[in-house]
Coordinates of C-alpha atoms in Angstrom, one line a residue:
X233 CA 0.0 0.0 0.0
X234 CA 1.4 3.4 -1.0
X235 CA 1.7 6.1 1.6
X236 CA 0.6 9.4 0.0
X237 CA 1.6 12.7 1.5
X238 CA 0.7 16.2 0.4
X239 CA 3.1 19.1 0.5
X240 CA 2.4 22.7 -0.4
X241 CA 5.3 24.7 -1.8
X242 CA 4.6 28.5 -1.7
X243 CA 6.3 31.7 -2.7
X244 CA 7.9 30.2 -5.8
X245 CA 8.9 33.1 -8.2
X246 CA 9.4 31.0 -11.3
X247 CA 9.5 27.3 -12.5
X248 CA 13.3 27.0 -11.9
X249 CA 12.7 27.8 -8.3
X250 CA 9.9 25.2 -8.1
X251 CA 12.3 22.5 -9.3
X252 CA 15.0 23.8 -6.9
X253 CA 12.4 23.5 -4.0
X254 CA 11.6 19.9 -5.0
X255 CA 15.4 19.0 -5.1
X256 CA 15.7 20.6 -1.6
X257 CA 12.9 18.4 -0.3
X258 CA 14.7 15.3 -1.7
X259 CA 17.6 16.2 0.5
X260 CA 15.4 15.7 3.6
X261 CA 14.4 12.2 2.4
X262 CA 10.8 13.0 1.8
X263 CA 10.0 9.7 0.1
X264 CA 6.9 10.6 -1.7
X265 CA 8.5 13.7 -3.3
X266 CA 11.8 11.9 -4.0
X267 CA 10.0 9.1 -5.9
X268 CA 7.2 10.8 -7.6
X269 CA 5.4 14.2 -7.6
X270 CA 2.6 16.0 -9.3
X271 CA 1.7 19.6 -9.5
X272 CA -2.0 19.9 -8.7
X273 CA -2.4 23.7 -8.5
X274 CA -0.4 26.7 -9.7
X275 CA -1.4 30.1 -8.6
X276 CA -0.1 33.1 -10.6
X277 CA -0.3 36.9 -10.0
X278 CA -0.4 39.2 -13.1
X279 CA -0.7 42.9 -13.5
X280 CA -2.0 44.2 -16.8
X281 CA -1.2 47.8 -15.7
X282 CA -4.5 49.0 -17.0
X283 CA -7.7 50.0 -15.3
X284 CA -10.5 47.6 -16.2
X285 CA -14.2 48.4 -16.3
X286 CA -15.6 45.2 -14.8
X287 CA -19.1 45.8 -16.0
X288 CA -17.9 46.4 -19.6
X289 CA -15.8 43.2 -19.4
X290 CA -19.0 41.1 -19.5
X291 CA -19.9 42.5 -22.9
X292 CA -16.7 41.4 -24.6
X293 CA -16.1 38.0 -23.0
X294 CA -16.2 34.9 -25.3
X295 CA -19.2 32.7 -24.5
X296 CA -17.0 29.7 -23.5
X297 CA -15.8 31.5 -20.4
X298 CA -18.0 31.1 -17.3
X299 CA -18.4 34.4 -15.4
X300 CA -19.2 35.1 -11.8
X301 CA -19.4 38.7 -10.4
X302 CA -21.1 40.2 -7.4
X303 CA -19.6 43.6 -6.6
X304 CA -21.4 43.7 -3.3
X305 CA -19.6 40.6 -1.9
X306 CA -16.2 40.6 -3.7
X307 CA -14.4 43.2 -5.8
X308 CA -13.2 40.8 -8.6
X309 CA -14.7 39.0 -11.6
X310 CA -14.2 35.3 -11.6
X311 CA -13.6 33.9 -15.1
X312 CA -13.6 30.1 -15.4
X313 CA -11.9 28.9 -18.6
X314 CA -13.1 25.8 -20.4
X315 CA -11.3 22.4 -20.4
X316 CA -10.2 22.9 -16.8
X317 CA -7.5 25.4 -17.9
X318 CA -8.0 27.4 -14.7
X319 CA -9.8 30.3 -13.2
X320 CA -8.8 34.0 -13.3
X321 CA -9.9 36.7 -10.9
X322 CA -9.7 40.1 -12.4
X323 CA -9.8 43.3 -10.4
X324 CA -10.6 46.8 -11.7
X325 CA -7.0 47.8 -10.9
X326 CA -5.7 45.6 -13.7
X327 CA -4.4 43.0 -11.3
X328 CA -5.3 39.4 -11.8
X329 CA -4.8 36.1 -10.0
X330 CA -4.9 32.8 -11.8
X331 CA -5.7 29.7 -9.8
X332 CA -6.4 26.1 -10.5
X333 CA -3.9 25.8 -13.3
X334 CA -2.0 22.5 -13.5
X335 CA 0.6 23.2 -16.2
X336 CA 2.6 26.0 -17.6
X337 CA 0.8 25.6 -20.9
X338 CA -2.5 26.2 -19.1
X339 CA -1.1 29.4 -17.6
X340 CA 0.2 30.6 -20.9
X341 CA -3.1 29.9 -22.7
X342 CA -5.2 31.7 -20.0
X343 CA -2.8 34.7 -20.0
X344 CA -2.9 34.9 -23.8
X345 CA -6.7 34.8 -23.8
X346 CA -6.9 37.4 -21.0
X347 CA -4.4 39.7 -22.8
X348 CA -6.7 39.7 -25.9
X349 CA -9.8 40.4 -23.8
X350 CA -8.1 43.2 -21.9
X351 CA -6.9 44.9 -25.1
X352 CA -10.4 45.3 -26.4

């Protein structure tokens, strides 16, 4: 029977740092990490350096993106991308948080789509 552990690695500035952190964990003989690991959630911060009208954002979003927004309870718009790419939270300040991404490709795809939306 396989013993499964869960470890969160936080404050990683780039992918090279992620792999360095995993190598550091191996030094401590963390068996699960040393033998096998998976990335189950990557969270990314992005600043588009542009004020965003969140109400106007609704009008230009592609139909395949699921949107949740309630200004009275939270100041950001939640955009859930199809095919489990991830979720973005966009704030009127132009700042954005991506969460739920599992690969670098997912991050790049979501950021490319967001850039096109923000430019409109």
